[in-house]
PDB file of C-alpha atoms in Angstrom:
ATOM      1  CA  HIS A 115      -5.271 -40.055  -2.703  1.00  0.00           C
ATOM      2  CA  VAL A 116      -5.971 -36.489  -1.566  1.00  0.00           C
ATOM      3  CA  ALA A 117      -5.789 -34.699   1.796  1.00  0.00           C
ATOM      4  CA  LEU A 118      -7.024 -31.261   2.847  1.00  0.00           C
ATOM      5  CA  ASN A 119      -6.107 -29.420   6.041  1.00  0.00           C
ATOM      6  CA  VAL A 120      -7.614 -26.107   7.147  1.00  0.00           C
ATOM      7  CA  ASN A 121      -6.489 -24.580  10.435  1.00  0.00           C
ATOM      8  CA  GLY A 122      -6.147 -21.227  12.145  1.00  0.00           C
ATOM      9  CA  TRP A 123      -6.146 -19.315  15.392  1.00  0.00           C
ATOM     10  CA  HIS A 124      -7.182 -15.957  16.860  1.00  0.00           C
ATOM     11  CA  ASP A 125      -5.082 -14.455  19.668  1.00  0.00           C
ATOM     12  CA  THR A 126      -6.212 -11.372  21.599  1.00  0.00           C
ATOM     13  CA  SER A 127      -3.861 -11.740  24.578  1.00  0.00           C
ATOM     14  CA  GLN A 128      -1.863  -8.704  25.709  1.00  0.00           C
ATOM     15  CA  PRO A 129       1.799  -8.311  24.660  1.00  0.00           C
ATOM     16  CA  GLN A 130       4.392  -9.162  27.282  1.00  0.00           C
ATOM     17  CA  ALA A 131       4.929  -6.268  29.705  1.00  0.00           C
ATOM     18  CA  ALA A 132       8.427  -4.799  29.979  1.00  0.00           C
ATOM     19  CA  GLN A 133      10.263  -3.815  33.178  1.00  0.00           C
ATOM     20  CA  PHE A 134      12.001  -0.466  33.733  1.00  0.00           C
ATOM     21  CA  ILE A 135      15.461  -1.422  35.038  1.00  0.00           C
ATOM     22  CA  LEU A 136      17.815   1.201  33.531  1.00  0.00           C
ATOM     23  CA  LEU A 137      17.637   4.802  32.306  1.00  0.00           C
ATOM     24  CA  GLN A 138      20.115   5.605  29.539  1.00  0.00           C
ATOM     25  CA  PRO A 139      18.920   8.776  27.744  1.00  0.00           C
ATOM     26  CA  GLN A 140      19.723   9.006  24.042  1.00  0.00           C
ATOM     27  CA  THR A 141      20.295  12.743  24.535  1.00  0.00           C
ATOM     28  CA  PRO A 142      21.438  13.209  28.181  1.00  0.00           C
ATOM     29  CA  SER A 143      21.458  17.023  27.955  1.00  0.00           C
ATOM     30  CA  THR A 144      17.723  17.095  27.280  1.00  0.00           C
ATOM     31  CA  VAL A 145      16.538  14.293  29.553  1.00  0.00           C
ATOM     32  CA  ARG A 146      12.990  14.940  30.725  1.00  0.00           C
ATOM     33  CA  PRO A 147      12.424  15.490  34.498  1.00  0.00           C
ATOM     34  CA  GLU A 148       9.574  12.946  34.512  1.00  0.00           C
ATOM     35  CA  GLU A 149      11.971  10.276  33.239  1.00  0.00           C
ATOM     36  CA  LEU A 150      14.196  10.793  36.265  1.00  0.00           C
ATOM     37  CA  LEU A 151      11.260  10.256  38.613  1.00  0.00           C
ATOM     38  CA  VAL A 152      10.230   6.838  37.273  1.00  0.00           C
ATOM     39  CA  PRO A 153      11.132   4.176  39.898  1.00  0.00           C
ATOM     40  CA  PHE A 154      13.067   1.151  38.738  1.00  0.00           C
ATOM     41  CA  THR A 155      11.250  -2.183  38.801  1.00  0.00           C
ATOM     42  CA  SER A 156      11.623  -4.279  41.926  1.00  0.00           C
ATOM     43  CA  GLY A 157      13.007  -7.796  41.880  1.00  0.00           C
ATOM     44  CA  ASN A 158       9.529  -9.259  41.400  1.00  0.00           C
ATOM     45  CA  ALA A 159       9.356 -10.880  37.964  1.00  0.00           C
ATOM     46  CA  ARG A 160       5.659  -9.950  37.730  1.00  0.00           C
ATOM     47  CA  ALA A 161       6.168  -6.254  38.516  1.00  0.00           C
ATOM     48  CA  ALA A 162       5.654  -4.043  35.435  1.00  0.00           C
ATOM     49  CA  ASP A 163       4.019  -0.822  34.301  1.00  0.00           C
ATOM     50  CA  TRP A 164       2.678   0.550  31.038  1.00  0.00           C
ATOM     51  CA  ALA A 165       0.978   3.520  29.401  1.00  0.00           C
ATOM     52  CA  THR A 166      -2.790   3.895  29.326  1.00  0.00           C
ATOM     53  CA  GLY A 167      -5.432   5.396  27.049  1.00  0.00           C
ATOM     54  CA  ILE A 168      -4.742   5.019  23.354  1.00  0.00           C
ATOM     55  CA  ASN A 169      -1.355   3.463  24.239  1.00  0.00           C
ATOM     56  CA  THR A 170      -2.739   0.704  26.490  1.00  0.00           C
ATOM     57  CA  PRO A 171      -1.010  -2.535  25.409  1.00  0.00           C
ATOM     58  CA  ARG A 172      -3.333  -4.766  23.394  1.00  0.00           C
ATOM     59  CA  SER A 173      -3.174  -7.218  20.551  1.00  0.00           C
ATOM     60  CA  ASP A 174      -5.409  -8.757  17.917  1.00  0.00           C
ATOM     61  CA  ARG A 175      -3.661 -11.364  15.778  1.00  0.00           C
ATOM     62  CA  LYS A 176      -5.228 -13.807  13.335  1.00  0.00           C
ATOM     63  CA  PHE A 177      -3.792 -16.655  11.290  1.00  0.00           C
ATOM     64  CA  TYR A 178      -5.250 -19.254   8.965  1.00  0.00           C
ATOM     65  CA  GLN A 179      -3.744 -21.861   6.654  1.00  0.00           C
ATOM     66  CA  ILE A 180      -5.066 -24.052   3.866  1.00  0.00           C
ATOM     67  CA  ALA A 181      -2.972 -27.047   2.793  1.00  0.00           C
ATOM     68  CA  PHE A 182      -3.825 -29.552   0.062  1.00  0.00           C
ATOM     69  CA  ARG A 183      -1.976 -32.690  -1.042  1.00  0.00           C
ATOM     70  CA  ALA A 184      -2.736 -34.953  -3.968  1.00  0.00           C
ATOM     71  CA  ASP A 185      -0.927 -38.192  -4.906  1.00  0.00           C
ATOM     72  CA  ILE A 186      -1.718 -39.444  -8.412  1.00  0.00           C
ATOM     73  CA  ASN A 187      -0.438 -42.621 -10.072  1.00  0.00           C
ATOM     74  CA  VAL A 188       0.518 -41.495 -13.582  1.00  0.00           C
ATOM     75  CA  ALA A 189       1.960 -44.961 -14.385  1.00  0.00           C
ATOM     76  CA  SER A 190       2.145 -48.315 -12.668  1.00  0.00           C
ATOM     77  CA  ASP A 191       5.390 -47.382 -10.942  1.00  0.00           C
ATOM     78  CA  ILE A 192       5.439 -43.540 -11.101  1.00  0.00           C
ATOM     79  CA  GLN A 193       3.589 -41.165  -8.807  1.00  0.00           C
ATOM     80  CA  LEU A 194       2.906 -37.430  -9.129  1.00  0.00           C
ATOM     81  CA  THR A 195       2.626 -35.522  -5.852  1.00  0.00           C
ATOM     82  CA  SER A 196       1.209 -32.005  -5.603  1.00  0.00           C
ATOM     83  CA  LEU A 197       1.596 -29.926  -2.423  1.00  0.00           C
ATOM     84  CA  THR A 198      -0.302 -26.625  -2.264  1.00  0.00           C
ATOM     85  CA  SER A 199      -0.636 -24.244   0.669  1.00  0.00           C
ATOM     86  CA  TYR A 200      -1.783 -20.725   1.470  1.00  0.00           C
ATOM     87  CA  ASP A 201      -0.991 -18.874   4.714  1.00  0.00           C
ATOM     88  CA  HIS A 202      -2.468 -15.584   5.943  1.00  0.00           C
ATOM     89  CA  PHE A 203      -1.532 -13.602   9.054  1.00  0.00           C
ATOM     90  CA  ASP A 204      -2.912 -10.260  10.328  1.00  0.00           C
ATOM     91  CA  GLN A 205      -1.735  -8.267  13.330  1.00  0.00           C
ATOM     92  CA  LYS A 206      -3.004  -5.150  15.089  1.00  0.00           C
ATOM     93  CA  GLN A 207      -0.946  -4.511  18.187  1.00  0.00           C
ATOM     94  CA  THR A 208       0.001  -1.803  20.682  1.00  0.00           C
ATOM     95  CA  SER A 209       2.963  -2.470  22.963  1.00  0.00           C
ATOM     96  CA  ASP A 210       4.868  -0.619  25.685  1.00  0.00           C
ATOM     97  CA  ASN A 211       8.617  -1.116  25.313  1.00  0.00           C
ATOM     98  CA  ASP A 212       9.877   1.083  28.178  1.00  0.00           C
ATOM     99  CA  GLY A 213       8.142  -0.551  31.137  1.00  0.00           C
ATOM    100  CA  SER A 214       6.737   2.692  32.530  1.00  0.00           C
ATOM    101  CA  ALA A 215       3.525   4.705  32.421  1.00  0.00           C
ATOM    102  CA  LEU A 216       5.350   7.370  30.366  1.00  0.00           C
ATOM    103  CA  LEU A 217       5.634   7.507  26.592  1.00  0.00           C
ATOM    104  CA  ILE A 218       9.353   6.834  26.213  1.00  0.00           C
ATOM    105  CA  SER A 219       9.326   4.018  23.673  1.00  0.00           C
ATOM    106  CA  ASP A 220       5.762   2.963  22.912  1.00  0.00           C
ATOM    107  CA  LEU A 221       4.553   1.330  19.722  1.00  0.00           C
ATOM    108  CA  GLN A 222       1.170   2.992  19.464  1.00  0.00           C
ATOM    109  CA  GLU A 223       0.551   0.938  16.348  1.00  0.00           C
ATOM    110  CA  ASP A 224       2.402  -2.160  15.192  1.00  0.00           C
ATOM    111  CA  ASN A 225       0.175  -3.475  12.439  1.00  0.00           C
ATOM    112  CA  GLY A 226       1.120  -5.929   9.744  1.00  0.00           C
ATOM    113  CA  ARG A 227       0.073  -8.624   7.317  1.00  0.00           C
ATOM    114  CA  ILE A 228       1.750 -11.670   5.768  1.00  0.00           C
ATOM    115  CA  THR A 229       0.434 -13.786   2.913  1.00  0.00           C
ATOM    116  CA  SER A 230       2.256 -16.747   1.416  1.00  0.00           C
ATOM    117  CA  PHE A 231       1.418 -19.153  -1.419  1.00  0.00           C
ATOM    118  CA  ASN A 232       3.441 -22.332  -2.010  1.00  0.00           C
ATOM    119  CA  GLN A 233       3.194 -24.941  -4.761  1.00  0.00           C
ATOM    120  CA  GLU A 234       5.372 -28.010  -5.186  1.00  0.00           C
ATOM    121  CA  LEU A 235       5.222 -30.813  -7.778  1.00  0.00           C
ATOM    122  CA  ARG A 236       7.178 -34.056  -7.461  1.00  0.00           C
ATOM    123  CA  LEU A 237       7.562 -37.129  -9.641  1.00  0.00           C
ATOM    124  CA  SER A 238       8.883 -40.300  -8.044  1.00  0.00           C
ATOM    125  CA  ASN A 239       9.019 -44.008  -8.667  1.00  0.00           C
ATOM    126  CA  ILE A 240       7.887 -46.741  -6.300  1.00  0.00           C
ATOM    127  CA  ALA A 241       9.858 -47.212  -3.086  1.00  0.00           C
ATOM    128  CA  LYS A 242      10.359 -50.959  -3.661  1.00  0.00           C
ATOM    129  CA  SER A 243      12.701 -50.435  -6.609  1.00  0.00           C
ATOM    130  CA  ALA A 244      16.450 -50.856  -6.096  1.00  0.00           C
ATOM    131  CA  PHE A 245      16.876 -47.437  -7.781  1.00  0.00           C
ATOM    132  CA  ARG A 246      14.600 -44.771  -6.324  1.00  0.00           C
ATOM    133  CA  TRP A 247      14.392 -41.256  -7.713  1.00  0.00           C
ATOM    134  CA  VAL A 248      12.535 -37.984  -7.175  1.00  0.00           C
ATOM    135  CA  LEU A 249      12.257 -35.013  -9.539  1.00  0.00           C
ATOM    136  CA  GLY A 250      10.523 -31.840  -8.448  1.00  0.00           C
ATOM    137  CA  ALA A 251      10.004 -28.097  -8.528  1.00  0.00           C
ATOM    138  CA  ASN A 252       8.442 -25.611  -6.164  1.00  0.00           C
ATOM    139  CA  LEU A 253       7.329 -21.997  -6.181  1.00  0.00           C
ATOM    140  CA  GLU A 254       6.698 -19.553  -3.333  1.00  0.00           C
ATOM    141  CA  LYS A 255       5.176 -16.089  -3.520  1.00  0.00           C
ATOM    142  CA  SER A 256       4.846 -14.070  -0.328  1.00  0.00           C
ATOM    143  CA  THR A 257       4.011 -10.490   0.585  1.00  0.00           C
ATOM    144  CA  THR A 258       4.532  -8.697   3.880  1.00  0.00           C
ATOM    145  CA  SER A 259       3.581  -5.242   5.118  1.00  0.00           C
ATOM    146  CA  GLU A 260       4.105  -3.464   8.425  1.00  0.00           C
ATOM    147  CA  LEU A 261       3.290  -0.059   9.884  1.00  0.00           C
ATOM    148  CA  GLN A 262       4.962   1.049  13.113  1.00  0.00           C
ATOM    149  CA  TRP A 263       3.866   4.217  14.898  1.00  0.00           C
ATOM    150  CA  LEU A 264       6.396   5.014  17.625  1.00  0.00           C
ATOM    151  CA  ALA A 265       5.418   7.491  20.373  1.00  0.00           C
ATOM    152  CA  PHE A 266       7.991   9.033  22.760  1.00  0.00           C
ATOM    153  CA  LEU A 267       6.387  12.178  24.199  1.00  0.00           C
ATOM    154  CA  ASN A 268       8.389  11.885  27.457  1.00  0.00           C
ATOM    155  CA  ASP A 269      11.717  10.949  25.869  1.00  0.00           C
ATOM    156  CA  SER A 270      14.833  13.127  25.654  1.00  0.00           C
ATOM    157  CA  ASN A 271      14.405  13.314  21.861  1.00  0.00           C
ATOM    158  CA  ASP A 272      11.371  15.548  22.436  1.00  0.00           C
ATOM    159  CA  SER A 273      13.547  18.678  22.661  1.00  0.00           C
ATOM    160  CA  ALA A 274      13.878  22.090  20.999  1.00  0.00           C
ATOM    161  CA  PRO A 275      17.033  21.213  18.983  1.00  0.00           C
ATOM    162  CA  LEU A 276      15.043  18.364  17.391  1.00  0.00           C
ATOM    163  CA  ASN A 277      11.922  20.499  16.834  1.00  0.00           C
ATOM    164  CA  ASN A 278      10.195  18.721  19.732  1.00  0.00           C
ATOM    165  CA  PHE A 279       9.196  15.745  17.606  1.00  0.00           C
ATOM    166  CA  PHE A 280       7.669  12.995  19.726  1.00  0.00           C
ATOM    167  CA  GLN A 281       6.315  10.459  17.234  1.00  0.00           C
ATOM    168  CA  ALA A 282       7.388   8.810  13.998  1.00  0.00           C
ATOM    169  CA  VAL A 283       5.906   6.386  11.491  1.00  0.00           C
ATOM    170  CA  ALA A 284       7.774   3.706   9.517  1.00  0.00           C
ATOM    171  CA  LEU A 285       6.323   1.567   6.733  1.00  0.00           C
ATOM    172  CA  ASN A 286       7.778  -1.525   5.109  1.00  0.00           C
ATOM    173  CA  ARG A 287       6.434  -3.729   2.325  1.00  0.00           C
ATOM    174  CA  GLN A 288       8.078  -6.801   0.821  1.00  0.00           C
ATOM    175  CA  SER A 289       7.395  -8.975  -2.182  1.00  0.00           C
ATOM    176  CA  ILE A 290       9.216 -12.308  -2.055  1.00  0.00           C
ATOM    177  CA  ARG A 291       9.494 -14.869  -4.849  1.00  0.00           C
ATOM    178  CA  ASN A 292      11.351 -18.185  -4.654  1.00  0.00           C
ATOM    179  CA  TYR A 293      11.500 -21.063  -7.092  1.00  0.00           C
ATOM    180  CA  ALA A 294      13.569 -24.218  -7.080  1.00  0.00           C
ATOM    181  CA  PHE A 295      14.266 -27.401  -9.024  1.00  0.00           C
ATOM    182  CA  PHE A 296      15.600 -30.537  -7.369  1.00  0.00           C
ATOM    183  CA  ALA A 297      16.446 -34.162  -7.998  1.00  0.00           C
ATOM    184  CA  ASN A 298      17.317 -37.027  -5.699  1.00  0.00           C
ATOM    185  CA  GLY A 299      18.446 -40.575  -6.369  1.00  0.00           C
ATOM    186  CA  GLU A 300      19.167 -43.658  -4.265  1.00  0.00           C
ATOM    187  CA  TYR A 301      20.589 -46.985  -5.420  1.00  0.00           C
ATOM    188  CA  ASP A 302      20.985 -50.090  -3.273  1.00  0.00           C
ATOM    189  CA  LEU A 303      24.460 -51.448  -4.012  1.00  0.00           C
ATOM    190  CA  THR A 304      23.943 -54.225  -1.482  1.00  0.00           C
ATOM    191  CA  PRO A 305      21.273 -54.911   1.162  1.00  0.00           C
ATOM    192  CA  GLU A 306      23.500 -53.059   3.644  1.00  0.00           C
ATOM    193  CA  LEU A 307      24.899 -50.280   1.399  1.00  0.00           C
ATOM    194  CA  THR A 308      22.978 -47.529  -0.455  1.00  0.00           C
ATOM    195  CA  LEU A 309      24.440 -44.883  -2.739  1.00  0.00           C
ATOM    196  CA  LYS A 310      22.672 -41.513  -2.514  1.00  0.00           C
ATOM    197  CA  GLY A 311      22.946 -38.308  -4.514  1.00  0.00           C
ATOM    198  CA  ALA A 312      20.956 -35.075  -4.786  1.00  0.00           C
ATOM    199  CA  ILE A 313      21.057 -31.712  -6.511  1.00  0.00           C
ATOM    200  CA  ARG A 314      19.037 -28.521  -6.083  1.00  0.00           C
ATOM    201  CA  TYR A 315      18.842 -25.066  -7.681  1.00  0.00           C
ATOM    202  CA  THR A 316      17.093 -22.190  -5.889  1.00  0.00           C
ATOM    203  CA  ASN A 317      16.411 -18.664  -7.121  1.00  0.00           C
ATOM    204  CA  THR A 318      15.263 -16.003  -4.639  1.00  0.00           C
ATOM    205  CA  ARG A 319      14.133 -12.408  -5.138  1.00  0.00           C
ATOM    206  CA  ASP A 320      13.114 -10.110  -2.276  1.00  0.00           C
ATOM    207  CA  THR A 321      11.892  -6.630  -3.179  1.00  0.00           C
ATOM    208  CA  ALA A 322      11.422  -4.250  -0.241  1.00  0.00           C
ATOM    209  CA  THR A 323       9.802  -0.824  -0.197  1.00  0.00           C
ATOM    210  CA  ILE A 324      10.704   1.240   2.879  1.00  0.00           C
ATOM    211  CA  CYS A 325       9.608   4.688   4.015  1.00  0.00           C
ATOM    212  CA  ALA A 326       9.605   6.753   7.219  1.00  0.00           C
ATOM    213  CA  VAL A 327       7.172   9.660   7.335  1.00  0.00           C
ATOM    214  CA  ASP A 328       5.960  12.476   9.534  1.00  0.00           C
ATOM    215  CA  ALA A 329       3.117  11.360  11.824  1.00  0.00           C
ATOM    216  CA  GLY A 330       0.916  14.235  10.682  1.00  0.00           C
ATOM    217  CA  ASP A 331       1.913  16.993  13.121  1.00  0.00           C
ATOM    218  CA  GLY A 332       4.545  18.491  10.793  1.00  0.00           C
ATOM    219  CA  ARG A 333       7.417  18.354  13.299  1.00  0.00           C
ATOM    220  CA  LEU A 334       9.577  15.735  11.559  1.00  0.00           C
ATOM    221  CA  ALA A 335       8.818  17.106   8.104  1.00  0.00           C
ATOM    222  CA  THR A 336       9.924  20.583   9.218  1.00  0.00           C
ATOM    223  CA  LEU A 337      13.062  19.215  10.916  1.00  0.00           C
ATOM    224  CA  PHE A 338      14.236  17.328   7.829  1.00  0.00           C
ATOM    225  CA  ASN A 339      13.323  20.158   5.490  1.00  0.00           C
ATOM    226  CA  ILE A 340      15.582  22.410   7.588  1.00  0.00           C
ATOM    227  CA  GLN A 341      18.377  19.809   7.502  1.00  0.00           C
ATOM    228  CA  GLY A 342      17.995  19.485   3.735  1.00  0.00           C
ATOM    229  CA  GLY A 343      18.216  23.246   3.348  1.00  0.00           C
ATOM    230  CA  VAL A 344      21.380  23.445   5.462  1.00  0.00           C
ATOM    231  CA  LEU A 345      23.190  20.254   4.420  1.00  0.00           C
ATOM    232  CA  GLY A 346      21.764  19.588   0.976  1.00  0.00           C
ATOM    233  CA  THR A 347      23.911  19.803  -2.127  1.00  0.00           C
ATOM    234  CA  THR A 348      20.958  20.262  -4.465  1.00  0.00           C
ATOM    235  CA  THR A 349      17.611  22.023  -4.510  1.00  0.00           C
ATOM    236  CA  PHE A 350      14.569  20.031  -3.419  1.00  0.00           C
ATOM    237  CA  THR A 351      10.831  20.261  -2.934  1.00  0.00           C
ATOM    238  CA  PRO A 352      10.033  20.300   0.805  1.00  0.00           C
ATOM    239  CA  ILE A 353       8.161  17.255   2.070  1.00  0.00           C
ATOM    240  CA  GLY A 354       4.746  17.545   3.691  1.00  0.00           C
ATOM    241  CA  SER A 355       3.180  15.930   6.730  1.00  0.00           C
ATOM    242  CA  THR A 356      -0.044  14.644   5.161  1.00  0.00           C
ATOM    243  CA  GLY A 357      -1.163  13.008   1.943  1.00  0.00           C
ATOM    244  CA  PRO A 358       0.085   9.917   0.103  1.00  0.00           C
ATOM    245  CA  VAL A 359       3.174   8.250   1.541  1.00  0.00           C
ATOM    246  CA  ALA A 360       5.037   8.458  -1.766  1.00  0.00           C
ATOM    247  CA  GLY A 361       6.541  11.928  -1.932  1.00  0.00           C
ATOM    248  CA  ARG A 362       6.951  12.601   1.798  1.00  0.00           C
ATOM    249  CA  CYS A 363       9.588  10.128   3.051  1.00  0.00           C
ATOM    250  CA  TYR A 364      11.975  12.121   5.247  1.00  0.00           C
ATOM    251  CA  PRO A 365      15.313  10.170   5.431  1.00  0.00           C
ATOM    252  CA  LEU A 366      18.115  12.124   3.738  1.00  0.00           C
ATOM    253  CA  ASN A 367      19.486  10.762   0.463  1.00  0.00           C
ATOM    254  CA  ALA A 368      23.019  10.976  -0.992  1.00  0.00           C
ATOM    255  CA  GLN A 369      22.514  14.708  -1.649  1.00  0.00           C
ATOM    256  CA  ASN A 370      21.529  15.230   2.020  1.00  0.00           C
ATOM    257  CA  VAL A 371      17.960  16.244   1.190  1.00  0.00           C
ATOM    258  CA  PRO A 372      14.729  14.412   2.087  1.00  0.00           C
ATOM    259  CA  ASN A 373      14.439  11.406  -0.188  1.00  0.00           C
ATOM    260  CA  ARG A 374      10.672  11.978  -0.720  1.00  0.00           C
ATOM    261  CA  ASP A 375      10.162   8.695  -2.593  1.00  0.00           C
ATOM    262  CA  GLU A 376      10.069   5.285  -0.970  1.00  0.00           C
ATOM    263  CA  VAL A 377      13.342   3.345  -0.937  1.00  0.00           C
ATOM    264  CA  LYS A 378      13.138   0.211  -3.065  1.00  0.00           C
ATOM    265  CA  GLN A 379      15.682  -2.565  -2.656  1.00  0.00           C
ATOM    266  CA  THR A 380      15.933  -5.903  -4.416  1.00  0.00           C
TER     267      THR A 380
END
């Protein structure tokens, strides 16, 4: 016996609109005058505002899944079950997080992808037996990636002490691997009493690669190069604002200089 399921969806609805109900500047001494002029949202739950142009909230998300199951009788009283699935998700999205027409906390780009493959094999005997057992193993391999481009042209962070930087880009990739072995047994001691027992072993590995980079205008790269020159305890090669991501990650490392390379964690 086999079964195949293919499904998916495509969503182009707009992200939920935020409401501007409180102003709490991250750097009060450099709060922008235009921030102070933004009116707070009224009590109407449908009242909201957002940026326009390239930062107009929009979304394009797609998902599809393929799932396959096969049940095979390998003996008169033993069945092999195979469960296989593949999932794929893509997102291109722009969202306004501050609830105003200004660029205070706007995700100009929030793009990502998820893929996941799963395979499980199970051996089991017939359900009519007084002793019923299941032996199995499964494997999952998934990858994720995300790019976030945050714009805050009208935020208090856009100030001279911070080199007037008003945008930042963060990238994150993950590679996930899981495998497991399991066994389950049931024995009917009496028609009213069943003894049950199970055991499972799972091994998980999640490798993440993380980097934050200059958006291409050179402001963040210059700011962190200056910080590395002042605070650093070792010499370093200044990071740039363009080119391959590897080699221009700006977060400071243990020596207080730009890390340059992507951070990898497992």
